PDB file of C-alpha atoms in Angstrom:
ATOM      1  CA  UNK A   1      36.672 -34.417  85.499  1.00  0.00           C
ATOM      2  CA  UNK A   2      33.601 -35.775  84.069  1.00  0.00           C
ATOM      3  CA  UNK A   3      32.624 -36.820  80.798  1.00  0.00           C
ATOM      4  CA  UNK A   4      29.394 -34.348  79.244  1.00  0.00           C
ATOM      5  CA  UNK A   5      27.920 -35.051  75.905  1.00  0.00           C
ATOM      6  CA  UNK A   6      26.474 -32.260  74.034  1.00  0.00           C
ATOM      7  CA  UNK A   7      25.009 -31.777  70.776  1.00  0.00           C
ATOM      8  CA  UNK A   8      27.732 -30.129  69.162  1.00  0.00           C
ATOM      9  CA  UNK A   9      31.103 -30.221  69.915  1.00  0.00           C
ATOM     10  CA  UNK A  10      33.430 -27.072  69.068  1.00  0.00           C
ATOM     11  CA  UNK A  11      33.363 -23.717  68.090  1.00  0.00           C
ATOM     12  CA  UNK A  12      30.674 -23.025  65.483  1.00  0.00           C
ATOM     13  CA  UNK A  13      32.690 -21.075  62.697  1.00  0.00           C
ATOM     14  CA  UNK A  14      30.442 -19.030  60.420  1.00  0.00           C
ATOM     15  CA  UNK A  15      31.093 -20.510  57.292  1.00  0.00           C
ATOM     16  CA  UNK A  16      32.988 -18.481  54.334  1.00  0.00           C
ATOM     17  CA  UNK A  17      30.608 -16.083  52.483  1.00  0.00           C
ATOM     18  CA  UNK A  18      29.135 -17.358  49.162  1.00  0.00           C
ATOM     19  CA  UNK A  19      30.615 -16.122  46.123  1.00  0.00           C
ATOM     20  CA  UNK A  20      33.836 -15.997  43.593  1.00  0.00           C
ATOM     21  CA  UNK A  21      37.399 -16.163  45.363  1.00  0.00           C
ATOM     22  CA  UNK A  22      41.242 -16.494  44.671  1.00  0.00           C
ATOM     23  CA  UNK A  23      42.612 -18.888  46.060  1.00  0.00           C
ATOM     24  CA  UNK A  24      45.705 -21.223  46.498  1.00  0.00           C
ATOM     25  CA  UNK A  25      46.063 -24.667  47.038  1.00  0.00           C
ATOM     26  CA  UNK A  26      48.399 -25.580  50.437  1.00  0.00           C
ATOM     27  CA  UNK A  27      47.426 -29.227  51.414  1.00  0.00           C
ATOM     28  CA  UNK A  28      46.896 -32.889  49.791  1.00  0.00           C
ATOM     29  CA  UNK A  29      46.145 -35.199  52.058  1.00  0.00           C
ATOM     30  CA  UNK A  30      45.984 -39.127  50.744  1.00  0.00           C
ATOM     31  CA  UNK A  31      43.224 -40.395  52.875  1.00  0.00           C
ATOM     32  CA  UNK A  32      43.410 -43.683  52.214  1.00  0.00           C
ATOM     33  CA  UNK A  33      41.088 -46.397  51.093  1.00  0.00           C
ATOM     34  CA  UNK A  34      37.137 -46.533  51.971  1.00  0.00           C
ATOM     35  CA  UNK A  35      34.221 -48.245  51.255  1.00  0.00           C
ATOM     36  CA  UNK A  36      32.230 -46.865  48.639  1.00  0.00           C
ATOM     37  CA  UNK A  37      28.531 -47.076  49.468  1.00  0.00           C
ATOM     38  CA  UNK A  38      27.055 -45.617  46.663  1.00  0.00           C
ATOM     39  CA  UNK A  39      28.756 -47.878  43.753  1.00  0.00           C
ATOM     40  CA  UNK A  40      29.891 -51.112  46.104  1.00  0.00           C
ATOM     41  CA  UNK A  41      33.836 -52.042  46.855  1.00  0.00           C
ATOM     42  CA  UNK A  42      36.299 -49.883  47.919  1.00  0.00           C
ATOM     43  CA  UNK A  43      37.867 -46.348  46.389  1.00  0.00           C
ATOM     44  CA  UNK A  44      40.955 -44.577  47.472  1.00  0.00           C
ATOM     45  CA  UNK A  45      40.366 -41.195  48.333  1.00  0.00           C
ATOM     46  CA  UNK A  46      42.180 -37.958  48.634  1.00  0.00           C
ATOM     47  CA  UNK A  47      41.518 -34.336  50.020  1.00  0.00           C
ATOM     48  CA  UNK A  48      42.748 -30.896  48.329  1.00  0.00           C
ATOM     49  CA  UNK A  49      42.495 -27.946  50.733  1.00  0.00           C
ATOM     50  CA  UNK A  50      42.694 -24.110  49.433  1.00  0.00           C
ATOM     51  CA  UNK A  51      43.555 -20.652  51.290  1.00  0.00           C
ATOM     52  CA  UNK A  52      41.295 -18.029  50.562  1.00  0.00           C
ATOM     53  CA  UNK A  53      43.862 -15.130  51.045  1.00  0.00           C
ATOM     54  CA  UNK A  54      41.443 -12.280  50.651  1.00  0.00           C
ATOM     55  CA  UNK A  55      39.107 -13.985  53.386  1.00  0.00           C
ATOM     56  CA  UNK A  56      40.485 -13.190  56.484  1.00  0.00           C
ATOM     57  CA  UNK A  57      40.183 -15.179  60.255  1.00  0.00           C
ATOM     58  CA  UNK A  58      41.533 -14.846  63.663  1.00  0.00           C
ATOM     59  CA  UNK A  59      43.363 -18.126  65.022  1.00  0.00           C
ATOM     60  CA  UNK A  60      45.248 -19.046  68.207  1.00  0.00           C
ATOM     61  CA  UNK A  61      48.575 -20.722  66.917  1.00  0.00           C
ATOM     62  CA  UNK A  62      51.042 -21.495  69.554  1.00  0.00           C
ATOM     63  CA  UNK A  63      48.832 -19.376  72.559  1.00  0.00           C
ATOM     64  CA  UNK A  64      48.939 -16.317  70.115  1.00  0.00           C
ATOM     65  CA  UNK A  65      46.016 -14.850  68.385  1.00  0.00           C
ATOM     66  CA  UNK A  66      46.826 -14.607  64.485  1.00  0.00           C
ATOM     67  CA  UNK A  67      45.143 -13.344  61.236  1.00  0.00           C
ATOM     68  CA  UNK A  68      44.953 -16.050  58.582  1.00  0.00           C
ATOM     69  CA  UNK A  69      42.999 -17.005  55.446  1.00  0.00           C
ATOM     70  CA  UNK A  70      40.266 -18.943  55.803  1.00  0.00           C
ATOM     71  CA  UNK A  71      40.640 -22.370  54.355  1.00  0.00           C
ATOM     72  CA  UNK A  72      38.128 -24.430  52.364  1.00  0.00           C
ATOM     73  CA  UNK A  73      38.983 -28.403  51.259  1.00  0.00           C
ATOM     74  CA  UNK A  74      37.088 -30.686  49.182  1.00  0.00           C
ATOM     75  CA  UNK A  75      37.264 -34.644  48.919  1.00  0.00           C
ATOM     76  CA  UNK A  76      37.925 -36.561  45.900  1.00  0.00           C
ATOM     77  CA  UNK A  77      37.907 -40.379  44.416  1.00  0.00           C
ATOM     78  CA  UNK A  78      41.535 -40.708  43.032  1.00  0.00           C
ATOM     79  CA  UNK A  79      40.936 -41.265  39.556  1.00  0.00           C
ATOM     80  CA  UNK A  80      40.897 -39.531  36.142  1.00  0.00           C
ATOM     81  CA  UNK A  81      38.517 -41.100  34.501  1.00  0.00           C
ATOM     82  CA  UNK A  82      36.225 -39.813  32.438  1.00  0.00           C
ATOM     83  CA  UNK A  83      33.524 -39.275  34.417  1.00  0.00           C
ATOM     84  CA  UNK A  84      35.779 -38.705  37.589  1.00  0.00           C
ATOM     85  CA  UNK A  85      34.657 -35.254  39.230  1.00  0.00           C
ATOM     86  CA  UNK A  86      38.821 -35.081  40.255  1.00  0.00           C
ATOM     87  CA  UNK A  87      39.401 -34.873  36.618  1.00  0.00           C
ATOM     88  CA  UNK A  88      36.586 -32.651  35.722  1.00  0.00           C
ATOM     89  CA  UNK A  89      37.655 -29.902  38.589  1.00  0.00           C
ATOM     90  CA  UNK A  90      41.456 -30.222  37.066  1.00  0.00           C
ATOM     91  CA  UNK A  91      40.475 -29.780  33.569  1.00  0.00           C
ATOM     92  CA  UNK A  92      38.871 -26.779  34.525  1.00  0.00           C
ATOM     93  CA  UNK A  93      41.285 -25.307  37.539  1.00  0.00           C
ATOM     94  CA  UNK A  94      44.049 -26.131  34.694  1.00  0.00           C
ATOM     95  CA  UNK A  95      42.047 -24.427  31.731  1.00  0.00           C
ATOM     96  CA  UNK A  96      42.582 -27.056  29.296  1.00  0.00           C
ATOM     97  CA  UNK A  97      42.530 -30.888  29.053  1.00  0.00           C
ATOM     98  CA  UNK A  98      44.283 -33.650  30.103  1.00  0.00           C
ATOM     99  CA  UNK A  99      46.833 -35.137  27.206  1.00  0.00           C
ATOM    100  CA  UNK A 100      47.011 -39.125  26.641  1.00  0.00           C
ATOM    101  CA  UNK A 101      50.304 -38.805  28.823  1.00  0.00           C
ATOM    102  CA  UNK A 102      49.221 -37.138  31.271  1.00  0.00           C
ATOM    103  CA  UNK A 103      46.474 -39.581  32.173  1.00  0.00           C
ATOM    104  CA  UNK A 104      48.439 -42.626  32.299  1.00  0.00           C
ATOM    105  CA  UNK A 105      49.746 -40.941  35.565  1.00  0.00           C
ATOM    106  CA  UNK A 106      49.663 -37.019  36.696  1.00  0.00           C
ATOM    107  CA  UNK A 107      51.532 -35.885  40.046  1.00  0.00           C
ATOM    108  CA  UNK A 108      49.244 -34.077  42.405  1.00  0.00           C
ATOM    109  CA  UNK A 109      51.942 -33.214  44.385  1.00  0.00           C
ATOM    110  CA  UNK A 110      51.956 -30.112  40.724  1.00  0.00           C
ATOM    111  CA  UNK A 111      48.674 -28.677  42.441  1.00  0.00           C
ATOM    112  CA  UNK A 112      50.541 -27.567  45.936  1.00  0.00           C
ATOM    113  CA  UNK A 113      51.104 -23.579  45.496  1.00  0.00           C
ATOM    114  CA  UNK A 114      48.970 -23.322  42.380  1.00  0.00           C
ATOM    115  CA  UNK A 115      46.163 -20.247  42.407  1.00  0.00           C
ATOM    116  CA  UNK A 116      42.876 -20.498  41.302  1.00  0.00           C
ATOM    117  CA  UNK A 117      39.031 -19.295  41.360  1.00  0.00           C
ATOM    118  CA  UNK A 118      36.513 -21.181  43.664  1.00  0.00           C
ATOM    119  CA  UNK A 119      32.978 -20.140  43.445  1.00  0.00           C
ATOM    120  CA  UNK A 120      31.902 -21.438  46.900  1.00  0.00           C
ATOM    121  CA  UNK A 121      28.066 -21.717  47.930  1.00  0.00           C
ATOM    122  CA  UNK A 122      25.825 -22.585  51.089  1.00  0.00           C
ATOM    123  CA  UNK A 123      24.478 -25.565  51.599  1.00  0.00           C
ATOM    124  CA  UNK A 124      22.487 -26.836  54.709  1.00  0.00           C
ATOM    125  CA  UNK A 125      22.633 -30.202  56.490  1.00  0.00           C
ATOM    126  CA  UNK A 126      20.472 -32.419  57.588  1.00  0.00           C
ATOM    127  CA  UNK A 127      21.155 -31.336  60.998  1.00  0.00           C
ATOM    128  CA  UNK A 128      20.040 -27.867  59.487  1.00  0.00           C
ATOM    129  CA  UNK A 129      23.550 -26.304  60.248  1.00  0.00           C
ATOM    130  CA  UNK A 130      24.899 -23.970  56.927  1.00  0.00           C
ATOM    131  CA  UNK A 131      28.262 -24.586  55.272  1.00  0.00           C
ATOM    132  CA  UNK A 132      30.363 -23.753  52.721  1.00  0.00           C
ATOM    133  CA  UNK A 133      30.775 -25.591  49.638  1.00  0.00           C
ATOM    134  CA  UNK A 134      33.095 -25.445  46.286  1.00  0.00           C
ATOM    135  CA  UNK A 135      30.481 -25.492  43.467  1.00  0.00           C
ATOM    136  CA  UNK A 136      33.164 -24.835  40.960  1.00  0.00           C
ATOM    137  CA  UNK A 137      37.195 -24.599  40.523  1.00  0.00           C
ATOM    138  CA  UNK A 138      38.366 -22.301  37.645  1.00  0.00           C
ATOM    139  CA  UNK A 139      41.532 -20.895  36.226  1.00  0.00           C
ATOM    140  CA  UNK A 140      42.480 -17.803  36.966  1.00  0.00           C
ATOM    141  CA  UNK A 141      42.148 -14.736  34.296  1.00  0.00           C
ATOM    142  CA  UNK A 142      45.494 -14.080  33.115  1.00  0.00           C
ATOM    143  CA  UNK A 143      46.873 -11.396  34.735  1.00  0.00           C
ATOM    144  CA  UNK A 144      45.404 -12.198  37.995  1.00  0.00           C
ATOM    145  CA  UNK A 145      47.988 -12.009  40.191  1.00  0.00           C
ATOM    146  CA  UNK A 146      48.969 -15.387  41.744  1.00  0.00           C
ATOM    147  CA  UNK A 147      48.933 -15.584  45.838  1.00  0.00           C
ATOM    148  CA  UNK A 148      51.744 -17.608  47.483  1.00  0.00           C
ATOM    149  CA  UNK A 149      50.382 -20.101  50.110  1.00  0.00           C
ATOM    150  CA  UNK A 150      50.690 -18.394  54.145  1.00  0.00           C
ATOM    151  CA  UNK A 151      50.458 -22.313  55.667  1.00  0.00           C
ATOM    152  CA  UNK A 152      52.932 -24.277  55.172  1.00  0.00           C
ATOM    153  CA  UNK A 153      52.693 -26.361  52.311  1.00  0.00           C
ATOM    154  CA  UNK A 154      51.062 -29.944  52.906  1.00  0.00           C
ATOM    155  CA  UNK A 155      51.208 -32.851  51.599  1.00  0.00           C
ATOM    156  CA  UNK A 156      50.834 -36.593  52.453  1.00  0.00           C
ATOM    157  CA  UNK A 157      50.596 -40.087  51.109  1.00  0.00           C
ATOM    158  CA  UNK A 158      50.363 -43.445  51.943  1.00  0.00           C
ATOM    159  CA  UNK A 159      52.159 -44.983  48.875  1.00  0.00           C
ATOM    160  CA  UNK A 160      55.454 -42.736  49.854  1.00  0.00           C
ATOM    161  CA  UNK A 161      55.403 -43.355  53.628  1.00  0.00           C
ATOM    162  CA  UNK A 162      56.020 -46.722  53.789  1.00  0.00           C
ATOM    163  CA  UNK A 163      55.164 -49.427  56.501  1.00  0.00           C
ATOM    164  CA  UNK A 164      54.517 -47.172  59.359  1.00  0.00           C
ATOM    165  CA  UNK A 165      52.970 -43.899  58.091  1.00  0.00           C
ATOM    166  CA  UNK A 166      53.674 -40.693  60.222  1.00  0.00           C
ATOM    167  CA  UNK A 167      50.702 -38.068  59.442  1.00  0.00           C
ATOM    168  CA  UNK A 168      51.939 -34.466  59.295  1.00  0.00           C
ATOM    169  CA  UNK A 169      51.847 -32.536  62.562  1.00  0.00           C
ATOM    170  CA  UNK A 170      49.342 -29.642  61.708  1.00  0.00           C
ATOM    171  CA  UNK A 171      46.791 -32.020  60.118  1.00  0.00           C
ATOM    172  CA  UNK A 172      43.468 -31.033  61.480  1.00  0.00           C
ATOM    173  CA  UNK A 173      41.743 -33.244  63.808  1.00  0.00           C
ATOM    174  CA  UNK A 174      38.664 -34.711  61.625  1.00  0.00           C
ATOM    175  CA  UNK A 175      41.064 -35.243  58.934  1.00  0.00           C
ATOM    176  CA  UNK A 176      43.184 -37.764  61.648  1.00  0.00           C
ATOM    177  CA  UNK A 177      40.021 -39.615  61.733  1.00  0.00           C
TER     178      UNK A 177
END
């Protein structure tokens, strides 16, 4: 077998079509400490991934070709403060503000099932490759009907797994790394 290097690596999926979707959160994902180049030192980070039920995919799962919502995930410092863009995409996925309490310490494991809007946009790389973005997270109108999650729910932390941390089994591959 030999060993070929190529410009890309995997299938190129056409990113999710800009615009205004439902959707429902299904993973967090602690990620872990990093540097932070931008400010200096080190922040602890976290994803958040969403199913977009209404946006529709075809997936091999277990040798089988499936139909399954698209998913979209976005990164985050772990932190509410004031100027944190965690706390700002909360605020406005939860439709209100944060109370004293609920700063001093607020339970993501809460966001795992919840619906809400994304407004998602295209952005291009350096590389010049399109993607998908989330350019905004907002409550849903009332009376929208509220999606239940079709992947299993996910969720992972470092703080909870102890000395030798076992990362779920359907974690994607980049997210490994």
């Amino acid at each position: 077998m030999s060993l070929t290097a190529r410009e890309k690596s995997g299938a190129e999926i056409e990113p999710i079509p800009a615009g205004v979707y439902v959707a429902v959160c299904y993973g967090l994902i602690d990620l872990g400490t990093h540097e932070n180049k931008v400010f200096g030192g080190e922040a602890h980070k976290c994803l958040v991934q969403w199913e977009l039920p209404d946006v529709r995919g075809e997936f091999d799962r277990d040798g089988e070709k499936v139909s399954l919502p698209r998913a979209i995930s976005k990164r985050y410092t772990l932190s509410l403060s004031e100027k944190a863009n965690l706390r700002k995409d909360l605020e406005s996925w939860r439709g209100r503000k944060f109370t004293a309490q609920e700063l001093s310490g607020f339970d993501l494991r809460a966001l795992l099932g919840a619906a809400c809007q994304l407004q998602i946009v295209h952005e291009t790389s350096k590389e010049g490759r399109t993607y998908a973005t989330i350019a905004a997270i907002m409550a849903l109108p009332k009376g929208t009907p509220r999606p239940k999650p079709e992947n299993s729910p996910t969720f992972f932390s470092f703080e909870e797994a102890g000395a030798k941390p076992e990362l779920p089994a359907d974690l994607p591959e980049w997210v490994e790394k």
